mmCIF file of C-alpha atoms and ligand atoms in Angstrom:
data_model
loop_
_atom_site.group_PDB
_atom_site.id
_atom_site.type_symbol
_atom_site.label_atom_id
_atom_site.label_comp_id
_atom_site.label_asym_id
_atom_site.label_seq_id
_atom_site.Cartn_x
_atom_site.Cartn_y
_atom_site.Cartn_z
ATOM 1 C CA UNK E 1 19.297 -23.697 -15.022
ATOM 2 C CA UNK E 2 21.573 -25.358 -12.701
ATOM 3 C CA UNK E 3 24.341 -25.558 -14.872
ATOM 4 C CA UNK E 4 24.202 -21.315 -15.487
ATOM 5 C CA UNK E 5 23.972 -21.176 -11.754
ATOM 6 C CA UNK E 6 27.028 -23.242 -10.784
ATOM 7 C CA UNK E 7 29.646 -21.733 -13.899
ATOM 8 C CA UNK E 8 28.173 -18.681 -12.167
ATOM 9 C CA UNK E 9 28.960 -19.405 -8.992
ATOM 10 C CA UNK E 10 32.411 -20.326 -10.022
ATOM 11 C CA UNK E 11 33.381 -17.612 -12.201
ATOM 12 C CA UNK E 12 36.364 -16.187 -10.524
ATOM 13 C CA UNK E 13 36.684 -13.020 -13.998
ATOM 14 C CA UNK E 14 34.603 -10.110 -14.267
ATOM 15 C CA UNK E 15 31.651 -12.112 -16.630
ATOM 16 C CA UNK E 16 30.656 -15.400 -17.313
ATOM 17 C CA UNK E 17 28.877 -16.217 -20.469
ATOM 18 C CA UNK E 18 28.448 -12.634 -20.915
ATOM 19 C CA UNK E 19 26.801 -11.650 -17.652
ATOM 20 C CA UNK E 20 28.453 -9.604 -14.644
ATOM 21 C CA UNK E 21 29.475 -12.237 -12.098
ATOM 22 C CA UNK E 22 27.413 -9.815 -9.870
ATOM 23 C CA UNK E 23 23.881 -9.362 -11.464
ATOM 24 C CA UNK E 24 23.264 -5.613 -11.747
ATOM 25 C CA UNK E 25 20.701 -3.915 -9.035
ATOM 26 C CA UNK E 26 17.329 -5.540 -10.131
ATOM 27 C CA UNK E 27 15.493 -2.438 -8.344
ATOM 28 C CA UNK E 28 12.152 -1.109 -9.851
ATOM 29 C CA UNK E 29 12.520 1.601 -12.060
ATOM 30 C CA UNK E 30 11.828 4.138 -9.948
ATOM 31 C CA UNK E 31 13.713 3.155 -7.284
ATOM 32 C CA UNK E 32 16.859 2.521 -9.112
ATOM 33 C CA UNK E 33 16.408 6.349 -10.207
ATOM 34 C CA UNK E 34 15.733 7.683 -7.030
ATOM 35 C CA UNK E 35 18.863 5.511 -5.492
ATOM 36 C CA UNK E 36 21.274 5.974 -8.211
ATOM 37 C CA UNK E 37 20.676 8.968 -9.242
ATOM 38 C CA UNK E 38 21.039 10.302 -5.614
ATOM 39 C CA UNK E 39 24.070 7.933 -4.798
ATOM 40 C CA UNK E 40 25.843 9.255 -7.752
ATOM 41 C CA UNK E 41 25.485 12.834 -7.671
ATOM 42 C CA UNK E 42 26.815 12.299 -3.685
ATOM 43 C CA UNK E 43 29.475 10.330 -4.669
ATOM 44 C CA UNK E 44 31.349 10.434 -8.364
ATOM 45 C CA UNK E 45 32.310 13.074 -10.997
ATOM 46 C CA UNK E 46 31.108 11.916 -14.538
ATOM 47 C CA UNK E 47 34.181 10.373 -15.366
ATOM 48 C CA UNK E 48 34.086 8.182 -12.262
ATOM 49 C CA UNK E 49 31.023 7.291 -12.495
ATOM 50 C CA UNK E 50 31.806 4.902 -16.221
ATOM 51 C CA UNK E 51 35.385 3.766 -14.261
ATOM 52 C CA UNK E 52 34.084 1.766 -11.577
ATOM 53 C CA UNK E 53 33.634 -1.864 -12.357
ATOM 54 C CA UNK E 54 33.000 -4.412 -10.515
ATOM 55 C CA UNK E 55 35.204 -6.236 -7.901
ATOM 56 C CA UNK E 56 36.626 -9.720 -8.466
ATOM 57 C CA UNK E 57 37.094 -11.885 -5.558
ATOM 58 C CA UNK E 58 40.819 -11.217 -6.293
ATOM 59 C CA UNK E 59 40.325 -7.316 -5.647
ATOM 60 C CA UNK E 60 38.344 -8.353 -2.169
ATOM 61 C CA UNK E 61 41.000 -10.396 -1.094
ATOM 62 C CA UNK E 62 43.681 -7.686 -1.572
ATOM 63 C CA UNK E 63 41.762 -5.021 0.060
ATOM 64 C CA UNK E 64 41.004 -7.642 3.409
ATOM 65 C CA UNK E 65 44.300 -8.383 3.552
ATOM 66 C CA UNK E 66 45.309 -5.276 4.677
ATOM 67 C CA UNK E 67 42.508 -5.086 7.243
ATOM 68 C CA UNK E 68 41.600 -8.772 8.319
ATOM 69 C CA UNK E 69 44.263 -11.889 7.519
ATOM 70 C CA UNK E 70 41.753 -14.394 9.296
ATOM 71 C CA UNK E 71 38.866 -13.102 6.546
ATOM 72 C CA UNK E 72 40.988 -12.798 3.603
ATOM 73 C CA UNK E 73 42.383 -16.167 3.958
ATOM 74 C CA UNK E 74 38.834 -17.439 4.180
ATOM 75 C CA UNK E 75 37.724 -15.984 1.530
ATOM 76 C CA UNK E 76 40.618 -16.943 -0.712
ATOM 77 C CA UNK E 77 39.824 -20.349 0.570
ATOM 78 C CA UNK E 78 36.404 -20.530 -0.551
ATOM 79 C CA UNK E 79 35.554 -22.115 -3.595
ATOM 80 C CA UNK E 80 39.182 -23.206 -4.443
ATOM 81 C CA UNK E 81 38.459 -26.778 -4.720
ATOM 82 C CA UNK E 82 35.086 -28.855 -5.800
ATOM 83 C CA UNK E 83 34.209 -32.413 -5.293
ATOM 84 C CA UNK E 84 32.600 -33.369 -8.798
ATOM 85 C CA UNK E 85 30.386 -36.637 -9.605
ATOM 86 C CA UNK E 86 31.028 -37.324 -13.074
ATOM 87 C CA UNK E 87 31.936 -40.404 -15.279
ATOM 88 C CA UNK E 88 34.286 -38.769 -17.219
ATOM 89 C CA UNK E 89 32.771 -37.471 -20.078
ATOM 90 C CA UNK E 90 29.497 -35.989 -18.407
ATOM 91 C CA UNK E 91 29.157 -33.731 -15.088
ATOM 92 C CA UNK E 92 26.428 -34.500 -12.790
ATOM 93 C CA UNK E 93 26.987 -32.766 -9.754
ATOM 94 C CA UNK E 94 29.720 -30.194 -8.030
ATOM 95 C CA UNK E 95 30.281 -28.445 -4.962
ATOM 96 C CA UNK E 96 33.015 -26.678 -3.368
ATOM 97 C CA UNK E 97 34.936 -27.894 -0.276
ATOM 98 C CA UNK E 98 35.141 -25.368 1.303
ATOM 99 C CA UNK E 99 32.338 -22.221 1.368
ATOM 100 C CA UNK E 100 33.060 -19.146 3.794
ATOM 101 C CA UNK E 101 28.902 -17.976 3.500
ATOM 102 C CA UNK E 102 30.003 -14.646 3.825
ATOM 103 C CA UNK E 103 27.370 -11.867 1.626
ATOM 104 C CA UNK E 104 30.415 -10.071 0.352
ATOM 105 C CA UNK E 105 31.892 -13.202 -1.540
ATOM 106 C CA UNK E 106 31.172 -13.010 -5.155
ATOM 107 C CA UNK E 107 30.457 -16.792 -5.141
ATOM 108 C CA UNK E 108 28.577 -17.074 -1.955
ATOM 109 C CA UNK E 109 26.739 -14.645 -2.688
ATOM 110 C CA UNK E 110 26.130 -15.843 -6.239
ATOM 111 C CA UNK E 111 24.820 -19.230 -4.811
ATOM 112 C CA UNK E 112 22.740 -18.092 -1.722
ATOM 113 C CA UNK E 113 20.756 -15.976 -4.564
ATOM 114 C CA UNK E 114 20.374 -18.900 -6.642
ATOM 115 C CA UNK E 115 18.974 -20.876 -3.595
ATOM 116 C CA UNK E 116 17.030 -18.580 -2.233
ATOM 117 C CA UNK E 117 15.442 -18.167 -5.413
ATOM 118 C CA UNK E 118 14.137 -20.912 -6.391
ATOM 119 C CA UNK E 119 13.094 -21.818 -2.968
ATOM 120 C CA UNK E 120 10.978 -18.594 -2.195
ATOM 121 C CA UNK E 121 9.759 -19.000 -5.629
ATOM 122 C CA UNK E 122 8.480 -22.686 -4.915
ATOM 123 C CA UNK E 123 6.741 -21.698 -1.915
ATOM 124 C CA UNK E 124 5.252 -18.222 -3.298
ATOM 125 C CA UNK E 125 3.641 -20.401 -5.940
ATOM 126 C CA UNK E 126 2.216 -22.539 -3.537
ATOM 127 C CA UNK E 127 0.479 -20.091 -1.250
ATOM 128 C CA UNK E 128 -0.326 -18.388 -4.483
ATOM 129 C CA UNK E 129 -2.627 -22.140 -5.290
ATOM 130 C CA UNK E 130 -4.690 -20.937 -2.348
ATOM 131 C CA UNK E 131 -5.005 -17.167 -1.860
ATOM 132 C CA UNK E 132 -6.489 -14.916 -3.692
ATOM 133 C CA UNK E 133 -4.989 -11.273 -4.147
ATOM 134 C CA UNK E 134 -2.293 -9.519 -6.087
ATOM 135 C CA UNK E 135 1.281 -9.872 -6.158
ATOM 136 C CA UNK E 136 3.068 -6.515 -5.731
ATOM 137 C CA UNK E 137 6.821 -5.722 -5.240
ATOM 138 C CA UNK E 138 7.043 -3.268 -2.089
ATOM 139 C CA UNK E 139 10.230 -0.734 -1.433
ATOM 140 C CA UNK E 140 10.388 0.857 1.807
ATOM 141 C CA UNK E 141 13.632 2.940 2.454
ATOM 142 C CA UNK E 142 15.010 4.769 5.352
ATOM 143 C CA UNK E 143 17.410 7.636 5.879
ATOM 144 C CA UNK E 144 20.818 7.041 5.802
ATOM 145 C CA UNK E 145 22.813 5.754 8.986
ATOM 146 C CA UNK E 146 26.261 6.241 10.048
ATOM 147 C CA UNK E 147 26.363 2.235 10.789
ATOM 148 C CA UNK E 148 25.278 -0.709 9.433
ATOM 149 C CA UNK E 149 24.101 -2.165 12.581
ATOM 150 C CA UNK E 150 21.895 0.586 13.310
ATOM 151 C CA UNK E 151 20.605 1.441 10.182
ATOM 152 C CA UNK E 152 19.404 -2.223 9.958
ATOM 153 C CA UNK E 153 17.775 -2.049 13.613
ATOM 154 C CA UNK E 154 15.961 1.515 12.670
ATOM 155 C CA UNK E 155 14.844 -0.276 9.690
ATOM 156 C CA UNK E 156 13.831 -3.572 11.058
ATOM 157 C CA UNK E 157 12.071 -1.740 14.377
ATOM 158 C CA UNK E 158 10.004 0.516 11.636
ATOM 159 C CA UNK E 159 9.009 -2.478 9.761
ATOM 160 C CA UNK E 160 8.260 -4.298 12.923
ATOM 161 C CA UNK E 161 5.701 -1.662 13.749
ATOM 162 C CA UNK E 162 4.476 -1.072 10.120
ATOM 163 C CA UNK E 163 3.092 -3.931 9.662
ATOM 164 C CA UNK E 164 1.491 -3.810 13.613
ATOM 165 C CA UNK E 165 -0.826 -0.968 11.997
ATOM 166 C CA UNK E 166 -4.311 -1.403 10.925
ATOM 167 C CA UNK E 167 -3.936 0.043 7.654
ATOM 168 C CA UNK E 168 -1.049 -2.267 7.144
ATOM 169 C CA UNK E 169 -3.538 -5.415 7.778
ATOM 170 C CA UNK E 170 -6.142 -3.878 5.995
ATOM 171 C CA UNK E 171 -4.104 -4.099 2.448
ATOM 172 C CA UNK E 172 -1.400 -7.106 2.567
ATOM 173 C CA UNK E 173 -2.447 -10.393 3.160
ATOM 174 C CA UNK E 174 0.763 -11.741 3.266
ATOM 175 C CA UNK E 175 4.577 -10.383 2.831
ATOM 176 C CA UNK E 176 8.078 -11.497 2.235
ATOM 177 C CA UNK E 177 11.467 -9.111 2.049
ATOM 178 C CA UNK E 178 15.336 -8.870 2.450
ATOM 179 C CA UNK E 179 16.992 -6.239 3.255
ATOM 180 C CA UNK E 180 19.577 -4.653 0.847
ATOM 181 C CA UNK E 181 22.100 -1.627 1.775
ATOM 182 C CA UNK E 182 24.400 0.618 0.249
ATOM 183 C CA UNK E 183 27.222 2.903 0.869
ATOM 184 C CA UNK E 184 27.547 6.727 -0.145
ATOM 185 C CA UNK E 185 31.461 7.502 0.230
ATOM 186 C CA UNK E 186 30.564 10.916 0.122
ATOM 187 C CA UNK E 187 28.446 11.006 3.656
ATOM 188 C CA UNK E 188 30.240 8.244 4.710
ATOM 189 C CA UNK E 189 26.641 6.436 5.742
ATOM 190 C CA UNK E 190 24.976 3.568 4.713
ATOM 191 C CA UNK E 191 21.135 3.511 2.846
ATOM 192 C CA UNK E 192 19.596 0.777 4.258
ATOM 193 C CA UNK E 193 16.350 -0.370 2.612
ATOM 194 C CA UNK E 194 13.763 -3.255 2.349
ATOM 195 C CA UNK E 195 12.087 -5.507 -0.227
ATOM 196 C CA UNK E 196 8.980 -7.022 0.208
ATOM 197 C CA UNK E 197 6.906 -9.165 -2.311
ATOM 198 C CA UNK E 198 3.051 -8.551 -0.481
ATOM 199 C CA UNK E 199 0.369 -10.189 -1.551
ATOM 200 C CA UNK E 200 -2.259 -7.310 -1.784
ATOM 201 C CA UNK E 201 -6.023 -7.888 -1.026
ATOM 202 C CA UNK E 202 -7.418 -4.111 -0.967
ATOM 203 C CA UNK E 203 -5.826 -1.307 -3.608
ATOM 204 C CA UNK E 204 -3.300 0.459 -1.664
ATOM 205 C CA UNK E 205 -1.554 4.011 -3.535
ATOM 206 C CA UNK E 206 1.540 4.890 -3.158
ATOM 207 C CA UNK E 207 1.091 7.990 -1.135
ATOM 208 C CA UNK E 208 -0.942 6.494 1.173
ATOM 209 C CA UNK E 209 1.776 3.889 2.326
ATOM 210 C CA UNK E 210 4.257 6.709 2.178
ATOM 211 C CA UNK E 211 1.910 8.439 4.804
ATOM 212 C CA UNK E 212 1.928 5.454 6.990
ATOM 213 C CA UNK E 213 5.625 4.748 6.598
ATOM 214 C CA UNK E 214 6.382 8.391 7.801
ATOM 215 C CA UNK E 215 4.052 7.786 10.907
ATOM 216 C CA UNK E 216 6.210 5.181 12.328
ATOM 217 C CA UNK E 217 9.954 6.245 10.948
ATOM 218 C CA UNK E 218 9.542 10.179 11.956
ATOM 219 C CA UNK E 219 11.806 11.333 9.071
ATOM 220 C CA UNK E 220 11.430 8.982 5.924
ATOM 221 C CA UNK E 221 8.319 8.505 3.354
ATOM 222 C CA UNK E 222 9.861 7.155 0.164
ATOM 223 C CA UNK E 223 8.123 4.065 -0.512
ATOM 224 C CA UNK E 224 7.687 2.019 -3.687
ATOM 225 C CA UNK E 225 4.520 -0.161 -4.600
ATOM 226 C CA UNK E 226 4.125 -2.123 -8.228
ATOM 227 C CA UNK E 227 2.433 -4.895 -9.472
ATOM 228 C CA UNK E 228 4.848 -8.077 -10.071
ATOM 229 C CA UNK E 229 3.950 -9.799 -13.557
ATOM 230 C CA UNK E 230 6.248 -11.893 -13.352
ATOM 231 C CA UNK E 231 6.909 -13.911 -10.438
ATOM 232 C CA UNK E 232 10.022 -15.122 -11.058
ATOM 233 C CA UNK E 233 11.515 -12.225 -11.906
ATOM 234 C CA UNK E 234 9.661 -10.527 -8.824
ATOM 235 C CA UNK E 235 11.291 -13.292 -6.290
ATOM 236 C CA UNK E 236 14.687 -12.650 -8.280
ATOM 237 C CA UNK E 237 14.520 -8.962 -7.000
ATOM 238 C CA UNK E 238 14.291 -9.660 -3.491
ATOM 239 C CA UNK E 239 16.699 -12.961 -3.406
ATOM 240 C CA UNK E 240 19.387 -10.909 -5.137
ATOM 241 C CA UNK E 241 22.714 -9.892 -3.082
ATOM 242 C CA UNK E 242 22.176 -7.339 0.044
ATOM 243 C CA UNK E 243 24.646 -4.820 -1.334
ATOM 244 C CA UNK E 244 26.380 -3.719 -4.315
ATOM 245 C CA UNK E 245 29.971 -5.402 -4.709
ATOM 246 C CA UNK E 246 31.593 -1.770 -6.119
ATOM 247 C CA UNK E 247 30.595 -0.144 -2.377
ATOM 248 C CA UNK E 248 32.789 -2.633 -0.890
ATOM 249 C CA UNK E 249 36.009 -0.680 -3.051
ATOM 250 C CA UNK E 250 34.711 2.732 -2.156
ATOM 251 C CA UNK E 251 34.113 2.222 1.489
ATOM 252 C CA UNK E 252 36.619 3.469 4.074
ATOM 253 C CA UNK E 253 38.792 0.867 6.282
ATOM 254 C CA UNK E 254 36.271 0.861 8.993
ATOM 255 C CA UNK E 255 33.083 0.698 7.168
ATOM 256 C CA UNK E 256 34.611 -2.074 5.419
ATOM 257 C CA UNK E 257 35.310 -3.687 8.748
ATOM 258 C CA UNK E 258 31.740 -3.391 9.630
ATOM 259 C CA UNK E 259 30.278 -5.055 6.298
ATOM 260 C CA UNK E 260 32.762 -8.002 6.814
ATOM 261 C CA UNK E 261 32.501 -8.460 10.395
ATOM 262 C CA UNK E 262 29.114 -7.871 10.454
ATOM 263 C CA UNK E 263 27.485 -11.173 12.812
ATOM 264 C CA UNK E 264 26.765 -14.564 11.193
ATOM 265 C CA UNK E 265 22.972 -14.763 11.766
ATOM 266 C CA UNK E 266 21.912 -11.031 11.554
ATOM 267 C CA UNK E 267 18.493 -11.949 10.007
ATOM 268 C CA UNK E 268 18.252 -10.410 6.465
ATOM 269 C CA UNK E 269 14.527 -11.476 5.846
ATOM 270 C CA UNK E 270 11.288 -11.112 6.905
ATOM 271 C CA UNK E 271 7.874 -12.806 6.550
ATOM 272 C CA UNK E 272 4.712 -13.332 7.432
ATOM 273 C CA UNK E 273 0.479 -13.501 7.208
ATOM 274 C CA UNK E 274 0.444 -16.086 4.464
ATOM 275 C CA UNK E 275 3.587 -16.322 3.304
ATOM 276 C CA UNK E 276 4.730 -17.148 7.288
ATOM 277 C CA UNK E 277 5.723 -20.430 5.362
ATOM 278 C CA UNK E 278 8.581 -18.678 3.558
ATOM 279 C CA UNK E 279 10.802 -19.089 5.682
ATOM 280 C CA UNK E 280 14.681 -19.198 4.189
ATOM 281 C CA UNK E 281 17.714 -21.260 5.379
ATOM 282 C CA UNK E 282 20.322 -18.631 5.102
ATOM 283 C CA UNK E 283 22.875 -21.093 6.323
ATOM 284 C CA UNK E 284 22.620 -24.121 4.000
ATOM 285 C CA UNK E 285 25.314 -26.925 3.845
ATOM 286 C CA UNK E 286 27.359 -27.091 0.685
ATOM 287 C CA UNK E 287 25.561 -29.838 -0.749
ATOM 288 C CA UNK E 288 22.725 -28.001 -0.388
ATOM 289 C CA UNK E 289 23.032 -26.356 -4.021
ATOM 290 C CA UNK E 290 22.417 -29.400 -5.768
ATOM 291 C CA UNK E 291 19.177 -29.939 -4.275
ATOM 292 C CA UNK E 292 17.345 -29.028 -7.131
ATOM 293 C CA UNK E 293 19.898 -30.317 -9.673
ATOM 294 C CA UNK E 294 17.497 -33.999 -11.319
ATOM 295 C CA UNK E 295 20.701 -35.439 -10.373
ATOM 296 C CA UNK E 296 20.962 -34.852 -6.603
ATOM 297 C CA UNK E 297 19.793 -38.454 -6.152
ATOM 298 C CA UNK E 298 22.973 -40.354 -7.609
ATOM 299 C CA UNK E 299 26.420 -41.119 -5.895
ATOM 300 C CA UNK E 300 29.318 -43.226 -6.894
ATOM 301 C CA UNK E 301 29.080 -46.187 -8.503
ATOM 302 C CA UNK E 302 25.686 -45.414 -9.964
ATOM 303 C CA UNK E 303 25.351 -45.311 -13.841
ATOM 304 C CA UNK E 304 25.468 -42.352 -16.142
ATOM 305 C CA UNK E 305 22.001 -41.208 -17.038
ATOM 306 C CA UNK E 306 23.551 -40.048 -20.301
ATOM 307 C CA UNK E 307 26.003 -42.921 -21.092
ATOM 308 C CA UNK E 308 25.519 -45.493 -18.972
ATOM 309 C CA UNK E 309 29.396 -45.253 -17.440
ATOM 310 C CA UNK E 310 29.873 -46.048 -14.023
ATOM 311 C CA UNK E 311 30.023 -42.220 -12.147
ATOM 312 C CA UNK E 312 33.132 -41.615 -9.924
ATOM 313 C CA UNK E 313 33.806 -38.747 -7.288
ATOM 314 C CA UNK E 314 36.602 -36.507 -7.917
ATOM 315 C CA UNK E 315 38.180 -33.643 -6.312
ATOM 316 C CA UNK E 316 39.141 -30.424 -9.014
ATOM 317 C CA UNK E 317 40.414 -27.150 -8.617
ATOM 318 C CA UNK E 318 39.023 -23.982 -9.076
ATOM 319 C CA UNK E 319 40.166 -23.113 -12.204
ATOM 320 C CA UNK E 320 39.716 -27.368 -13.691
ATOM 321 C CA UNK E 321 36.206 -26.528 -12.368
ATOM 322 C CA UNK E 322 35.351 -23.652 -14.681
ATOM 323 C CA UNK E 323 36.831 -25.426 -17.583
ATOM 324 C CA UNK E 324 34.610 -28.861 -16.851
ATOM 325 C CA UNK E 325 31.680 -26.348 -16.632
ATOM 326 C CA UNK E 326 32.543 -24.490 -19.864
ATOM 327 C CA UNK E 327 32.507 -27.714 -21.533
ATOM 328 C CA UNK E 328 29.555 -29.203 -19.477
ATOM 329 C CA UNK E 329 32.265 -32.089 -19.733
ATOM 330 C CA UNK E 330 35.403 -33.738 -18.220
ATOM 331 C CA UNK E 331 38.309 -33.219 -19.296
ATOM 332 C CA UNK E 332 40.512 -36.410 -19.679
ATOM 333 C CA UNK E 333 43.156 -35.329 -17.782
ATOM 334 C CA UNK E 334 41.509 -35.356 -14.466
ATOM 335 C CA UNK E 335 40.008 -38.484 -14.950
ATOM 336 C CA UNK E 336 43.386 -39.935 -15.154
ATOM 337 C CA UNK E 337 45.181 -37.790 -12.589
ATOM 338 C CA UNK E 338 42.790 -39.319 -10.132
ATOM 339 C CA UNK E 339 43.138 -42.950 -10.821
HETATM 340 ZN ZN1 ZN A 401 32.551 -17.549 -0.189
HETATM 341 ZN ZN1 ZN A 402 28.162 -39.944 -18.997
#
């Protein structure tokens, strides 16, 4: 698992073993129709529509080079080089040098939903030991804003009194959600929206929460309530990337601006009632990937739980790295470069 996640992470070409370096929009059904399907008819022709692929990190850098040096230059930075534990034949452990954390970076954002995975996951599970009640995946959308910024603060001040009302309390024990946007080039706006895992005590239908929703947004009812049967899959939905990597090439200059100058800390989660405890570290060190990696334990000098060779520390490049994670091996080369 950690191995798919890091030659994911480090995949600078459209696909890595097969799979869009950007997972596609894991929205429910119904949402993804209602989104899409909307988003599309605003904004492409058929033809478009099949021509738009996904950004590399390459295309990203290009366009913020014409709008932001100081970004681009980070971003071209990050991930270039990797410090690798290995003992030559056998890799243990890898992370890059250099990270820039920002949510538009293909391999940021590729990690930080790999981390925040597994541990929302970990601690849903736990609370999960305890209370009793359903899991259910929760959509609650807005209407679209002309910025960012204040489509998330609409959003986050409905929420915020959403889950104040009775009816609210009456049905979820417990909730947990990120917020996700996307851009229609047509309207030039954004459609902010929020995903919640709940943990539901009471039944609560669809049109009911859409009726509450509209009572504290004025103007927007589409909501989105199903039962998650799979957790892992149901965490994977809300710990995926906050906006589609295509809206970044179809957004004008300024919009663009906005996404990557938008503030380090804006708070993309929420949580609370009894999964208060899922709390995320947004802003985790670069070693912090290999925290669930069996391996995090070892360092230099230690042996080689595979072949017993004494492990060494070595700094790669980007594209060494994907190579050495192809092969889930050194190559030789590096092993003598270094010494
Ligand atoms: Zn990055
Ligand atoms: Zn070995």
């Amino acid at each position: 698992m950690n191995q798919l996640s890091l030659s994911r992470n480090t995949s600078d070409s459209l696909k890595t073993n097969g799979k869009p370096a950007f997972a596609p929009s894991l929205d429910t059904v119904q949402q993804v129709d209602i989104n899409e399907r909307e988003f599309r008819r605003a904004s492409q022709s058929k033809s478009e529509r099949w021509t738009l692929r996904t950004p590399t990190k390459r295309d990203i850098v290009d366009r913020l080079e014409r709008v932001s040096a100081d970004d681009a230059l980070r971003l071209k930075n990050c991930c270039s080089a990797f410090r690798v534990l290995t003992c030559g034949e056998h890799t243990l452990r890898s992370y890059p040098t250099f990270r820039c954390k920002k949510l538009f970076c293909p391999d940021c954002a590729a990690e930080r939903a790999t981390r925040l995975g597994n541990q929302t996951e970990a601690k849903i599970r736990e609370v999960m030991k305890t209370t009793k009640g359903r899991l259910c995946f929760l959509t609650l959308t807005t209407k679209n804003a002309a910025t960012l910024d204040g489509g998330l603060v609409k959003l986050k001040k409905s929420f915020a009194n959403f889950k104040r009302k009775k009816v609210f309390k009456k049905h979820i024990k417990g909730y947990f959600g990120a917020f996700e946007y996307t851009f229609n080039p047509k309207t030039n706006d954004f459609h902010v929206h929020l995903h919640l895992i709940v943990l539901r005590g009471k039944f609560w239908n669809q049109s009911d929460i859409s009726d509450a929703w509209r009572d504290v947004t004025g103007d927007s009812f589409i909501v989105d309530i199903r039962e998650i049967k799979n957790t892992h899959k149901g965490v994977k939905e809300v710990c995926k990337y906050p906006m589609k990597p295509t809206d970044l090439m179809t957004m004008p200059d300024d919009k663009f601006l906005e996404v990557v100058k938008m503030k380090k800390g804006t708070r993309m989660f929420v949580s609370g009632g009894c999964f208060y405890n899922v709390k995320l570290d947004d802003d985790a060190d670069e070693t912090d990937e290999n925290v669930f990696s069996q391996f995090a334990e070892l360092t230099e000098g230690d042996a080689c739980p595979f072949c017993k060779q004494e492990l060494f520390d070595v700094l790669v490049d980007r594209r060494q790295h994907i190579g050495l994670h192809e092969l889930n091996a050194m190559p030789n080369i590096v092993k003598n470069n270094s010494s």
